[in-house]
Short mmCIF file of C-alpha atoms and ligand atoms in Angstrom, two decimals:
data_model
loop_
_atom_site.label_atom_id
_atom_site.label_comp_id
_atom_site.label_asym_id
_atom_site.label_seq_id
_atom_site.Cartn_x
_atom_site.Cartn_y
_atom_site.Cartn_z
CA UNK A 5 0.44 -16.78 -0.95
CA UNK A 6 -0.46 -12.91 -1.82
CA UNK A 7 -0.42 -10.66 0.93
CA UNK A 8 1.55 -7.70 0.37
CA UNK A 9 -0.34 -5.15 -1.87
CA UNK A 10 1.90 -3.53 -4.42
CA UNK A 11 3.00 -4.21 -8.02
CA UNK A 12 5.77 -2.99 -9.75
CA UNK A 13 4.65 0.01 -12.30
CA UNK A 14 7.24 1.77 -14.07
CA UNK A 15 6.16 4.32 -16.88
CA UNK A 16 9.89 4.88 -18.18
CA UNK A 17 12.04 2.57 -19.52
CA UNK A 18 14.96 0.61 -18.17
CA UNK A 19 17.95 2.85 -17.80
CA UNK A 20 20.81 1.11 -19.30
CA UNK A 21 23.39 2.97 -17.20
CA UNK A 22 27.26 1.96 -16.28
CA UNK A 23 27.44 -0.75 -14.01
CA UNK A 24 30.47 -1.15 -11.81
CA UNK A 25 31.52 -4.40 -10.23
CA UNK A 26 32.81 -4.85 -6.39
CA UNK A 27 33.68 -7.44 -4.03
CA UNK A 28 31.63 -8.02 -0.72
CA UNK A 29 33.19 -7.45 2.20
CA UNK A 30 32.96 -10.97 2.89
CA UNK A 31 35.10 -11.55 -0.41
CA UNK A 32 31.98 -14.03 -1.67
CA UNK A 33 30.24 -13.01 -4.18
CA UNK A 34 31.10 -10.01 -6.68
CA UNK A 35 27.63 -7.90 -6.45
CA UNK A 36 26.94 -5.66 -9.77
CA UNK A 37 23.98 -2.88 -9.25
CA UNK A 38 22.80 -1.00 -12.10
CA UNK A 39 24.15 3.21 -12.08
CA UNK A 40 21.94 5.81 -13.08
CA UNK A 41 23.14 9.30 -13.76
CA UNK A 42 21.99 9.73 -9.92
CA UNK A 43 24.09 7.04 -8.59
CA UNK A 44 23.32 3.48 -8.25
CA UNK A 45 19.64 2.58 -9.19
CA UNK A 46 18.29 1.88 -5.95
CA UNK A 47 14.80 1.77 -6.83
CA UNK A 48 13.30 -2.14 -6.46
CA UNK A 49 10.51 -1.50 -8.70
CA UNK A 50 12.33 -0.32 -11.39
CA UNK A 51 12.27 -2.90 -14.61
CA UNK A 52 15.54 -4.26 -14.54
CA UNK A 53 15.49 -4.33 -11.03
CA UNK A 54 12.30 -6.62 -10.75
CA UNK A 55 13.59 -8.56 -13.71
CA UNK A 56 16.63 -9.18 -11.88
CA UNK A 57 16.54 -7.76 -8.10
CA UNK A 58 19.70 -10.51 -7.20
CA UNK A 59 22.63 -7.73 -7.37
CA UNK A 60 20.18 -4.84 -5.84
CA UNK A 61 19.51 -6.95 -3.12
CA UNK A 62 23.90 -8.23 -2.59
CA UNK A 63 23.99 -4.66 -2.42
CA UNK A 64 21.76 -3.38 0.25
CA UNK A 65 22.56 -6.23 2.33
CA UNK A 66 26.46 -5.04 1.89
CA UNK A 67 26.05 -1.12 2.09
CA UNK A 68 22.37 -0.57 3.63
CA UNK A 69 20.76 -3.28 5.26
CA UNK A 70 18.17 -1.01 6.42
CA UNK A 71 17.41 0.65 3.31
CA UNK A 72 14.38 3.84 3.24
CA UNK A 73 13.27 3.21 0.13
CA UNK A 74 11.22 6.01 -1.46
CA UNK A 75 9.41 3.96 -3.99
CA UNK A 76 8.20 1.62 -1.50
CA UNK A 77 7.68 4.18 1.89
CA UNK A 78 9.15 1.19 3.67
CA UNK A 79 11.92 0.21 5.07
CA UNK A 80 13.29 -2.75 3.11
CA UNK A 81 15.38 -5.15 5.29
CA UNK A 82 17.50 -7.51 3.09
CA UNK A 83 19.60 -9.26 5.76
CA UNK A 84 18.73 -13.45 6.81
CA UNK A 85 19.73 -12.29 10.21
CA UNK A 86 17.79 -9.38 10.42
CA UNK A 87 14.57 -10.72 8.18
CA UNK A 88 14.45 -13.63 10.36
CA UNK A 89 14.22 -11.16 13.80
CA UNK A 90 10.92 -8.95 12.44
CA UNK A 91 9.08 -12.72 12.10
CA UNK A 92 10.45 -13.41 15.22
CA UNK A 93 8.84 -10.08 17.03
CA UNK A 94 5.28 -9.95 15.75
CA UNK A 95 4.02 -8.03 18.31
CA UNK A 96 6.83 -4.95 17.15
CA UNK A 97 6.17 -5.98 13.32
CA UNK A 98 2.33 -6.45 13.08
CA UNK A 99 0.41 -8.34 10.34
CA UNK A 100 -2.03 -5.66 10.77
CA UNK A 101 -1.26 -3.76 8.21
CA UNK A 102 -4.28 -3.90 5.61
CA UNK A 103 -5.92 -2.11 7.91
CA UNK A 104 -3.83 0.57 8.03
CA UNK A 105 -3.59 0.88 4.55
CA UNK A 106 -7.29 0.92 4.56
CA UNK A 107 -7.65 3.44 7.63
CA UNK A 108 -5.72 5.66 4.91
CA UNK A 109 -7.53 5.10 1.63
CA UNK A 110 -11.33 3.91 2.91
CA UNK A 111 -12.99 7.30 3.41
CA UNK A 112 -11.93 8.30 0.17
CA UNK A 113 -12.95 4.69 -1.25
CA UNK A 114 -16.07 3.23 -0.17
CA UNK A 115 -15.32 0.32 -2.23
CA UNK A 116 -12.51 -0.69 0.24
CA UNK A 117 -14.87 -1.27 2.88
CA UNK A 118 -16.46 -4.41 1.18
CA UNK A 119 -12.66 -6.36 0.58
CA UNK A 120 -11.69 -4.65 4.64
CA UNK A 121 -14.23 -6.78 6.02
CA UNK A 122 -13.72 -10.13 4.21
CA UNK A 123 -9.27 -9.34 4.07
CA UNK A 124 -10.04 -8.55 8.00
CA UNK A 125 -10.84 -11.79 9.24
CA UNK A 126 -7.91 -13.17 7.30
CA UNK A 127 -5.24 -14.96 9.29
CA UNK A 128 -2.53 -14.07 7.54
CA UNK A 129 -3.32 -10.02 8.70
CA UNK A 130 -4.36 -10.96 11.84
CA UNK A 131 -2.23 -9.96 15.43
CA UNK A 132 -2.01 -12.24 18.17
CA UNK A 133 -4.09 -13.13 20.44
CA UNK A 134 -6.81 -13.19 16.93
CA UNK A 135 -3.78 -14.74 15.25
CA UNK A 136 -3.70 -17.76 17.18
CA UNK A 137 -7.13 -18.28 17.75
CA UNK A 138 -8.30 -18.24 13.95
CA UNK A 139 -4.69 -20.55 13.13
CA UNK A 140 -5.47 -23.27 15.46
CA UNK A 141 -9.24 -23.67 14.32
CA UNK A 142 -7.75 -23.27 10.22
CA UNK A 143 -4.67 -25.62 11.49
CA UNK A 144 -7.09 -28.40 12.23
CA UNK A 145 -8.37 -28.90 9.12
CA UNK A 146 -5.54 -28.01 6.77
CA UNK A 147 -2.94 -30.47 8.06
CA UNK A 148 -0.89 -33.45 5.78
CA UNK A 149 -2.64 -35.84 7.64
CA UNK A 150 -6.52 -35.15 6.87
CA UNK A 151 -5.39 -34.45 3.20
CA UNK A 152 -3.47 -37.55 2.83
CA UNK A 153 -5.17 -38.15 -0.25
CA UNK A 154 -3.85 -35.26 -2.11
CA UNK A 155 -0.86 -36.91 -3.84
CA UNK A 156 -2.67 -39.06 -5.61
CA UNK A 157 -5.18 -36.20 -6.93
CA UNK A 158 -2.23 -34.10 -7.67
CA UNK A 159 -0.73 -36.98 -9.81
CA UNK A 160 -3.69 -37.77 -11.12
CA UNK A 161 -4.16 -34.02 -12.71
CA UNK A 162 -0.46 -33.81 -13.71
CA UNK A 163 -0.67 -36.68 -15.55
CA UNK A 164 -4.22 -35.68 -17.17
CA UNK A 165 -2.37 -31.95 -18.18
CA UNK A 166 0.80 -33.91 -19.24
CA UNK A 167 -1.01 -36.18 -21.66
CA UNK A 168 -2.83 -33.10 -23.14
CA UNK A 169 0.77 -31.24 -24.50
CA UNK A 170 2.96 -34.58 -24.67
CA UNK A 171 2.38 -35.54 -28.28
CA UNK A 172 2.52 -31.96 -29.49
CA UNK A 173 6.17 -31.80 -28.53
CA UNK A 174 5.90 -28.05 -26.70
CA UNK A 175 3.76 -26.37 -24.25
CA UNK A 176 3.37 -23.09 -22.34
CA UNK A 177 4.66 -24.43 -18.87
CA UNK A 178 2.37 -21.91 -16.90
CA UNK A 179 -0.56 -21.63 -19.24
CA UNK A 180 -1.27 -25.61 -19.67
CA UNK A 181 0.40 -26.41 -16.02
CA UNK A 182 1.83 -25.05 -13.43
CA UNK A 183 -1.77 -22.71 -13.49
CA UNK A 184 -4.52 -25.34 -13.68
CA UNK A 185 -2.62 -27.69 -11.22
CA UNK A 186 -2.60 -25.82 -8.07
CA UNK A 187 -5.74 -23.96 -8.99
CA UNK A 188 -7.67 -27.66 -9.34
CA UNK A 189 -6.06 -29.21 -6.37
CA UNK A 190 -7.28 -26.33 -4.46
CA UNK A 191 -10.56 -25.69 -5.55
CA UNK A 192 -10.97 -29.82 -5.15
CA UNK A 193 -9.98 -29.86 -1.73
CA UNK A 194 -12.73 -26.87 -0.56
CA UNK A 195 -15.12 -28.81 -2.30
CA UNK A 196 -15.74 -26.67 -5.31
CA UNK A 197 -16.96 -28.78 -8.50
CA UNK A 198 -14.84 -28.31 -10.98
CA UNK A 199 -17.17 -26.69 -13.58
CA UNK A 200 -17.06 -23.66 -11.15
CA UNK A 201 -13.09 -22.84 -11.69
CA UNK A 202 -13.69 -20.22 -14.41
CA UNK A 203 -16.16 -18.11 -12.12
CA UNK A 204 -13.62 -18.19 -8.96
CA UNK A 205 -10.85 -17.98 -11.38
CA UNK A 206 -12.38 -14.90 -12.49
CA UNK A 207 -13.45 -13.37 -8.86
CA UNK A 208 -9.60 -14.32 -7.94
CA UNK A 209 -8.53 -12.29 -10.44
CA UNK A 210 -10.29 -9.49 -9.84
CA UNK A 211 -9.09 -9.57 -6.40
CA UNK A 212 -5.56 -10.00 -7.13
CA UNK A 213 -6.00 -6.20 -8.93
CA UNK A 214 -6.17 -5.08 -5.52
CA UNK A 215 -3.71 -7.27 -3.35
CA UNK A 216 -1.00 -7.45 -6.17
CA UNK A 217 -2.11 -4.09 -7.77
CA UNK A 218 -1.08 -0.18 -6.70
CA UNK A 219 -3.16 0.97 -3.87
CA UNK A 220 -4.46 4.21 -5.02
CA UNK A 221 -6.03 3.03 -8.60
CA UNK A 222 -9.58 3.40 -7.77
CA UNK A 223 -10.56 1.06 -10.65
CA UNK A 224 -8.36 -1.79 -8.34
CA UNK A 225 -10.79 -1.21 -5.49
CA UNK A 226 -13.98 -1.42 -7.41
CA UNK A 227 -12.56 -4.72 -9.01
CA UNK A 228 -11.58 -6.06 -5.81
CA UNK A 229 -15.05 -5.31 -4.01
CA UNK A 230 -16.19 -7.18 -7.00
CA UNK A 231 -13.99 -10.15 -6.83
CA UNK A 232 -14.83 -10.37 -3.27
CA UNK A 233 -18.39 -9.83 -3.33
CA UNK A 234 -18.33 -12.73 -6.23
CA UNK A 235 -16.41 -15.15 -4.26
CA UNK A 236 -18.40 -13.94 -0.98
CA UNK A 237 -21.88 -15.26 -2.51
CA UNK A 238 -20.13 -18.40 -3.70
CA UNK A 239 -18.49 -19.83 -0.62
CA UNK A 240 -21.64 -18.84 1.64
CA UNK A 241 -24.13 -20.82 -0.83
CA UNK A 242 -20.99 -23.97 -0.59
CA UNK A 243 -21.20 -23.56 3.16
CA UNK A 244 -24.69 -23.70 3.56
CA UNK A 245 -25.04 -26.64 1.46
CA UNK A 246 -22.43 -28.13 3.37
CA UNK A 247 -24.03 -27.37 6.91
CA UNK A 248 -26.95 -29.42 5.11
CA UNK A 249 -24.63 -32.17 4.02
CA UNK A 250 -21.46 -32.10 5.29
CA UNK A 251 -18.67 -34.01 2.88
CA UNK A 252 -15.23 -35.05 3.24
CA UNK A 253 -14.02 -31.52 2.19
CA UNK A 254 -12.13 -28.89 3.42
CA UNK A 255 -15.82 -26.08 3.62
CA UNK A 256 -17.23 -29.52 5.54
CA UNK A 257 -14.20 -29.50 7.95
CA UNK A 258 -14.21 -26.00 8.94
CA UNK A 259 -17.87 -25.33 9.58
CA UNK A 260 -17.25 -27.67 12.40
CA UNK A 261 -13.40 -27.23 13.47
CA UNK A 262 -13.11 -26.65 17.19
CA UNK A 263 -10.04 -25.48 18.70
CA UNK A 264 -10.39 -25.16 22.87
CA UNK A 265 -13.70 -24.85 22.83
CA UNK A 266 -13.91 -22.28 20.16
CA UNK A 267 -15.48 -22.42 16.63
CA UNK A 268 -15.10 -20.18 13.58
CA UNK A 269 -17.92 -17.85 12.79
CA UNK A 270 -19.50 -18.23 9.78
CA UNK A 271 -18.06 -15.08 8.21
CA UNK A 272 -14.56 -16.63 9.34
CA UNK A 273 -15.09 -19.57 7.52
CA UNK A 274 -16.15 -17.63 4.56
CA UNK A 275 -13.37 -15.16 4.84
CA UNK A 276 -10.46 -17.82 5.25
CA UNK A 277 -12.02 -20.32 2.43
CA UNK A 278 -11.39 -17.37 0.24
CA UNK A 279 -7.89 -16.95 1.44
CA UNK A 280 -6.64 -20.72 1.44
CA UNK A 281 -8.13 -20.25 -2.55
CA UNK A 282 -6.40 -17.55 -3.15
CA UNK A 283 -3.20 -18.47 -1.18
CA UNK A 284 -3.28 -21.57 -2.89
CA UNK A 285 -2.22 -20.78 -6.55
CA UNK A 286 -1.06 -18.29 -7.92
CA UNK A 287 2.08 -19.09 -5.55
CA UNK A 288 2.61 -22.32 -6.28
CA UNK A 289 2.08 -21.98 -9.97
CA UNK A 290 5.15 -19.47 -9.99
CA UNK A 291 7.23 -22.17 -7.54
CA UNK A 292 6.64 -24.93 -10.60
CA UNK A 293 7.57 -22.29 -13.62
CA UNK A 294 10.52 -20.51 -11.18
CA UNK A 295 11.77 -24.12 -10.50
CA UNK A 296 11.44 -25.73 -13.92
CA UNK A 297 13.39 -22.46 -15.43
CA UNK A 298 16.11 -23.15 -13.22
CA UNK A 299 16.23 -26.70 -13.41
CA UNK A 300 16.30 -26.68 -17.26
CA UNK A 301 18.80 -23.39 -16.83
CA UNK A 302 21.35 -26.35 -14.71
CA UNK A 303 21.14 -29.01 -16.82
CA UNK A 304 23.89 -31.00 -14.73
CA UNK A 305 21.47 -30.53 -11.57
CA UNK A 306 18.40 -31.57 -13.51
CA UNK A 307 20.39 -34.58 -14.40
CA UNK A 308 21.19 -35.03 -10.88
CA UNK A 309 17.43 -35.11 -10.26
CA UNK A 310 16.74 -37.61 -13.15
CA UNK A 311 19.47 -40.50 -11.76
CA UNK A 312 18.45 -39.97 -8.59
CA UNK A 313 15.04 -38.90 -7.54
CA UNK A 314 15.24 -39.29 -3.52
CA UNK A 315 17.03 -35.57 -3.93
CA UNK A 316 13.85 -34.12 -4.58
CA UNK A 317 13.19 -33.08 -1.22
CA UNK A 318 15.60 -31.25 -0.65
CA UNK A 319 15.70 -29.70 -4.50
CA UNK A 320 12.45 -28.36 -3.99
CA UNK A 321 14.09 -26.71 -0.77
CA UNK A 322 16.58 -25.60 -2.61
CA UNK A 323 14.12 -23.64 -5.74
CA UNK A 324 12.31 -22.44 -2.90
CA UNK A 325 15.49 -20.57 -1.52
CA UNK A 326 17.43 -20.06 -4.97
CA UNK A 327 14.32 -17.66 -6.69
CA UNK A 328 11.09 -17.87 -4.51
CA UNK A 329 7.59 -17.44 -5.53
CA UNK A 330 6.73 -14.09 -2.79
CA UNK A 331 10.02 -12.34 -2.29
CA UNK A 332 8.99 -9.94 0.42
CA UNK A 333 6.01 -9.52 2.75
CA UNK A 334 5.07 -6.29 5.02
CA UNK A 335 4.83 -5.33 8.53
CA UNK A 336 3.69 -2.17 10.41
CA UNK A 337 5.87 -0.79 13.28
CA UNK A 338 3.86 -1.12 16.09
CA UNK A 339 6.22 1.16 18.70
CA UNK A 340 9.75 3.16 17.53
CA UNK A 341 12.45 0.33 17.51
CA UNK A 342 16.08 0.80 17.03
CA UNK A 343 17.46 -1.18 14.08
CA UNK A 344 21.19 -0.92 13.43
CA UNK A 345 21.98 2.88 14.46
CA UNK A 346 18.58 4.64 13.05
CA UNK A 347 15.03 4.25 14.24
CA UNK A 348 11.77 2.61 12.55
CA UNK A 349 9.22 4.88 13.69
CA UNK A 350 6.02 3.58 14.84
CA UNK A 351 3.61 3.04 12.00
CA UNK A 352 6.25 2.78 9.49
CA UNK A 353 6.03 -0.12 6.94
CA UNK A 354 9.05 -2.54 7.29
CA UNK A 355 9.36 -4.41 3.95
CA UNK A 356 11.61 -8.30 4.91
CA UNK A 357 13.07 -9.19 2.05
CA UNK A 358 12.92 -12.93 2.19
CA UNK A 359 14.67 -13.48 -1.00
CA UNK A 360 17.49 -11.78 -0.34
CA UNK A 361 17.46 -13.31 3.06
CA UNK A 362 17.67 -16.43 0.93
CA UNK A 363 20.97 -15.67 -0.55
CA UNK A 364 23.28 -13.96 2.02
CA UNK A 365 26.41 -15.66 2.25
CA UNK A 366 26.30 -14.76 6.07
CA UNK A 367 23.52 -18.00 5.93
CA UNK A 368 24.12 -19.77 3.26
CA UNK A 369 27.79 -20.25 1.62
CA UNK A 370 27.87 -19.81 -2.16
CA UNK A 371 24.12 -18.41 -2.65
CA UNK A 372 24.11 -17.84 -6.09
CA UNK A 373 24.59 -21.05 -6.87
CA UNK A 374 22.10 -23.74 -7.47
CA UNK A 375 22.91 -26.71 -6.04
CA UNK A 376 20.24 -29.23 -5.43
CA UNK A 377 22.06 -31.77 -2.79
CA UNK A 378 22.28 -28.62 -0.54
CA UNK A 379 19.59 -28.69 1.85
CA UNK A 380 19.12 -25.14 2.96
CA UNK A 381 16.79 -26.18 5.43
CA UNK A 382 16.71 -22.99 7.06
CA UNK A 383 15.33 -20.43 4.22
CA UNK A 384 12.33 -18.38 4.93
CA UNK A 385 11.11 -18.45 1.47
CA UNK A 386 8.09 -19.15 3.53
CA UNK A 387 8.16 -16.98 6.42
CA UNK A 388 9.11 -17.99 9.59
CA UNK A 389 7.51 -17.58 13.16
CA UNK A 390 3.61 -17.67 13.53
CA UNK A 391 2.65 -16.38 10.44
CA UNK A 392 4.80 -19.71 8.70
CA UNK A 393 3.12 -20.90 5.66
CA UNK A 394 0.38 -22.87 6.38
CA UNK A 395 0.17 -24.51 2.60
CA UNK A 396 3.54 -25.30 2.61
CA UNK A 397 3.27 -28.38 2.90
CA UNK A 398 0.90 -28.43 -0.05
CA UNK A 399 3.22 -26.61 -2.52
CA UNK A 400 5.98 -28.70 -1.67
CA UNK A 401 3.84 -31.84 -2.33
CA UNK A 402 2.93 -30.54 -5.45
CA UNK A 403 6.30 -29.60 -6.48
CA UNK A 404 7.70 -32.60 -5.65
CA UNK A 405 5.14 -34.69 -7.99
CA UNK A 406 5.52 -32.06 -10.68
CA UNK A 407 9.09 -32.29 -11.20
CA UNK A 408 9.61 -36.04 -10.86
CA UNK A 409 7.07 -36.33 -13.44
CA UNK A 410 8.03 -33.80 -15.73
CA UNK A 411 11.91 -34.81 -15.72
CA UNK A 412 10.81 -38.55 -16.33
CA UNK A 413 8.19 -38.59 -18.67
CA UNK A 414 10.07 -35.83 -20.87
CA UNK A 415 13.45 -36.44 -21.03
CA UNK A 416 14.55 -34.07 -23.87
CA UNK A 417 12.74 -31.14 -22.32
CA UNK A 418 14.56 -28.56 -23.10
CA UNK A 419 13.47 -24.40 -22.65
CA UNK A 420 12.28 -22.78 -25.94
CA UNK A 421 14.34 -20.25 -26.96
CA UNK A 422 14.04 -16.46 -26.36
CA UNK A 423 14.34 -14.28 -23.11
CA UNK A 424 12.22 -14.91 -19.57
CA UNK A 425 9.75 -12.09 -18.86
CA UNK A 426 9.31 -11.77 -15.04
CA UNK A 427 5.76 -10.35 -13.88
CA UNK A 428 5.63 -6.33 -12.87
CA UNK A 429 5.63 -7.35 -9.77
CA UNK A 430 8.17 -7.29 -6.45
CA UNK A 431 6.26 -9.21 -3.86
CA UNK A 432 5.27 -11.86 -6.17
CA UNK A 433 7.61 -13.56 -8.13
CA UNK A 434 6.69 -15.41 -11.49
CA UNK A 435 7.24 -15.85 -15.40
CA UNK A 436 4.62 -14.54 -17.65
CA UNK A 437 5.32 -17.69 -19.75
CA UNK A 438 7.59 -20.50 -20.03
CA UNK A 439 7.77 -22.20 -23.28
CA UNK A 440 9.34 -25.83 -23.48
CA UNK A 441 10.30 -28.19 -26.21
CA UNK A 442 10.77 -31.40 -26.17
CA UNK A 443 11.13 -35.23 -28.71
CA UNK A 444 7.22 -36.21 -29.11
CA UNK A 445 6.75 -39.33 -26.66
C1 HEM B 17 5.22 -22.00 -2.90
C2 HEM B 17 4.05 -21.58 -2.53
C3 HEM B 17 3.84 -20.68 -1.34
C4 HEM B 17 4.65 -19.72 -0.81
C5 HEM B 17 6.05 -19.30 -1.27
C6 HEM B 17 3.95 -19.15 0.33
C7 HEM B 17 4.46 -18.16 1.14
C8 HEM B 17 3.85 -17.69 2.29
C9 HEM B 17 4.40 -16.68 3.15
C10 HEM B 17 5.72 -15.95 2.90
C11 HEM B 17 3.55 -16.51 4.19
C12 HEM B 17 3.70 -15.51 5.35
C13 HEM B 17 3.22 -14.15 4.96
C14 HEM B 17 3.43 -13.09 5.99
O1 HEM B 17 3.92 -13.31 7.11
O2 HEM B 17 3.10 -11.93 5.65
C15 HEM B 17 2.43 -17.43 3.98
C16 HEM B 17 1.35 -17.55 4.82
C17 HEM B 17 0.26 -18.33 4.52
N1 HEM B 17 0.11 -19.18 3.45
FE1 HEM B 17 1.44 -19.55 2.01
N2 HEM B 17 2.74 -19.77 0.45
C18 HEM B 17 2.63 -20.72 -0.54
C19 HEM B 17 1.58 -21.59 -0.77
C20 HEM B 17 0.46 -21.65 0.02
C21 HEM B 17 -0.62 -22.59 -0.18
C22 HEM B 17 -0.66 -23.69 -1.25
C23 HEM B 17 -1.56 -22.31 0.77
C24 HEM B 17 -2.88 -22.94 1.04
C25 HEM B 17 -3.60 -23.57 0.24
C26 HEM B 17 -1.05 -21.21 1.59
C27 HEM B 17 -1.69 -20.66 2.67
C28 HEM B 17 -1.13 -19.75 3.53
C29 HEM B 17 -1.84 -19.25 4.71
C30 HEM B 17 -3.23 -19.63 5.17
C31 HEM B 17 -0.96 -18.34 5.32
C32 HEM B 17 -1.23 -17.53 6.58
C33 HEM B 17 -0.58 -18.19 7.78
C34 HEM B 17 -0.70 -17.34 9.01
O3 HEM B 17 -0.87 -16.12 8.91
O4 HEM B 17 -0.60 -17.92 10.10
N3 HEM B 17 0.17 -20.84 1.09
N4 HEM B 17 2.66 -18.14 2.82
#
């Protein structure tokens, strides 16, 4: 899912400072964070940090759990403990906070107007009691149940990408699958035809510029307001052809979901078709390439995998925690709250860190290590409280197919040589590319 609205943009290059080694005070894990000539580099979006934020975040959660970071104008909360208590208080840590960022920036930026109305009715930045309301009515269509059918599309599309690279002997894992699969399976089960996934691909996109992109680019906003205004005029011309003739789609289900007597209005339904679309992939694409790297990186747990595929449940748990695909998410202070001897001021943005959440040893013993028999059934790699993924179950499903086919219709796979790139971003997490080998089958 992409909520949080800021990418990583660095203009100088990665200092390659001194880096000094310590042990936690919990004696587990030896954290390394890169010095500057200013002292340690504290600074999340610089590049080494967002290629690997893993020692930053030992760190903070060591010497400054609640960090002011200057970068982000946040305060960036890296503890489980303490990660886990801001989803447990939305009413002190609101979801509300795209429209504060558009209070600030939509006078200057009529653009922003267009995306505030559409991002505005979007559950995900939605307060209680609106929250609730718009959850239950999205909660009754999106459920395992009435999309029972999607394993057997997802395998069907896996196996339809697969058969595509498999002679060839190497593929760009993103490019040729861990993209189109989520992206298909999503735009299938709205009820898009699939000859219209390079226009909402495109409108997506453009979108993206503004949700993942730096907030005061004014060339983000126009592209956003067009993105939106693209994928606007789409979903209202699929919902009124569904009013028409309802199908057994998602669009169908939500023009008529009722929750206690309530209904969504059309703009809701517009509004929230866009979201589950845009929720939908780019997310899971980077859960497939994050967990393939690391799979392929721990050979002796991807052979764990192969002789035994009933520990894919939990595995997938387990990528989910080890490097998940939206490390952080924000809230606004909604009154001044005391937080371990300082005070977050109302209106100041509080930045939970769910990936380092993920791997403190006060949670979960031995973080750093990948270890698929672990269950870490606790991590909050996709939130926690009322705001708790409502695709999760969809990602996982479409992990879980992924990986047991990958491992056993490839068994040489092997990574390509040469160096990951991660994306310039912090609150998303993904490869730019993952290139695998493999025998031809
Ligand atoms: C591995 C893939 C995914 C991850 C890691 C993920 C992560 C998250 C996180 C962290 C949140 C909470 C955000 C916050 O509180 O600010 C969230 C909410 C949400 N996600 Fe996902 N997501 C994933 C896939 C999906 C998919 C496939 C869909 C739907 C097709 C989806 C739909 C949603 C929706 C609708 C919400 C809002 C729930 C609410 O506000 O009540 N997500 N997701």
């Amino acid at each position: 899912m992409v909520f949080p609205g800021m990418a990583a943009k660095w203009s100088r290059p990665p200092r390659l400072g001194l880096t000094f080694e310590r042990r936690s005070r919990l004696g587990l894990e030896a954290a390394e964070v890169r010095e500057t000539s200013r002292g340690p580099d504290l600074d999340l979006k610089s590049w080494r940090n967002v290629q690997d934020p893993f020692p930053l975040y030992a760190w903070l959660r060591d010497h400054d759990p609640l960090h002011w970071s200057e970068s982000l104008s946040a305060w960036v909360v890296t503890r489980y403990e303490d990660v886990v208590a801001i989803f447990d208080r939305p009413e002190t840590f609101s979801s509300d906070r795209f429209r504060k960022i558009d209070e600030r920036y939509a006078s200057q930026r009529p653009a922003v107007r267009a995306v505030a109305q559409v991002l505005g009715d979007w559950l995900v930045f939605r307060d209680p009691p609106d929250h609730d309301r718009l959850r239950g009515l999205l909660q009754s269509s999106f459920t395992p149940k009435q999309l029972a059918s999607s394993r057997d599309r997802i395998q069907r599309t896996v196996d339809a990408l697969l058969d595509r690279a498999a002679a060839r002997g190497a593929m760009d894992f993103i490019r040729e699958l861990a993209f189109p699969l989520p992206a298909t399976v999503i735009a299938g089960l709205m009820g898009a035809p699939e000859e219209d996934l390079e226009p909402i691909k495109t409108w997506s996109d453009r979108l993206a510029a503004y949700l993942g992109g730096a907030v005061d680019a004014r060339d983000n906003f126009a592209e956003a307001s067009a993105g939106v205004a693209g994928l606007v005029d789409y979903f209202r011309a699929l919902l009124r052809e569904r009013e028409r003739r309802p199908r057994d789609d998602l669009t169908s289900l939500m023009v008529r979901a009722k929750h206690e007597g309530d209904r969504l209005t059309r703009d809701e339904v517009v509004a929230n078709c866009i979201l589950l679309l845009f929720a939908g992939h780019e997310t899971t694409t980077n859960l497939l390439g994050n967990g393939l790297f690391h799979l392929l990186r721990h050979p002796a747990e991807a052979a764990l995998l192969r002789a035994d595929p009933s520990l894919l449940h939990g595995a997938v748990e387990e990528l989910l925690r080890y490097d998940g695909p939206v490390p952080a998410t924000v809230k606004v202070a909604t009154e001044d709250v005391p937080w371990r001897g300082r005070t977050i001021r109302r209106g100041d943005m509080v930045v939970p860190f769910m990936a380092s959440a993920n791997r403190d040893p006060r949670q979960f013993p031995d973080p750093d290590t990948l270890d698929v028999r672990r269950h870490p059934e606790r991590h909050v790699a996709f939130a926690a409280g009322i705001h708790f993924c409502l695709g999760a179950w969809l990602a996982r499903l479409e992990a879980r197919v992924v990986f047991d086919t990958v491992l056993r219709r490839l068994p040489e796979l092997a990574l390509a040589p040469g160096e990951p790139r991660w994306k310039p971003m912090i609150f998303l997490r993904g490869l730019e590319s993952l290139p695998l080998t493999w025998g031809r089958t």
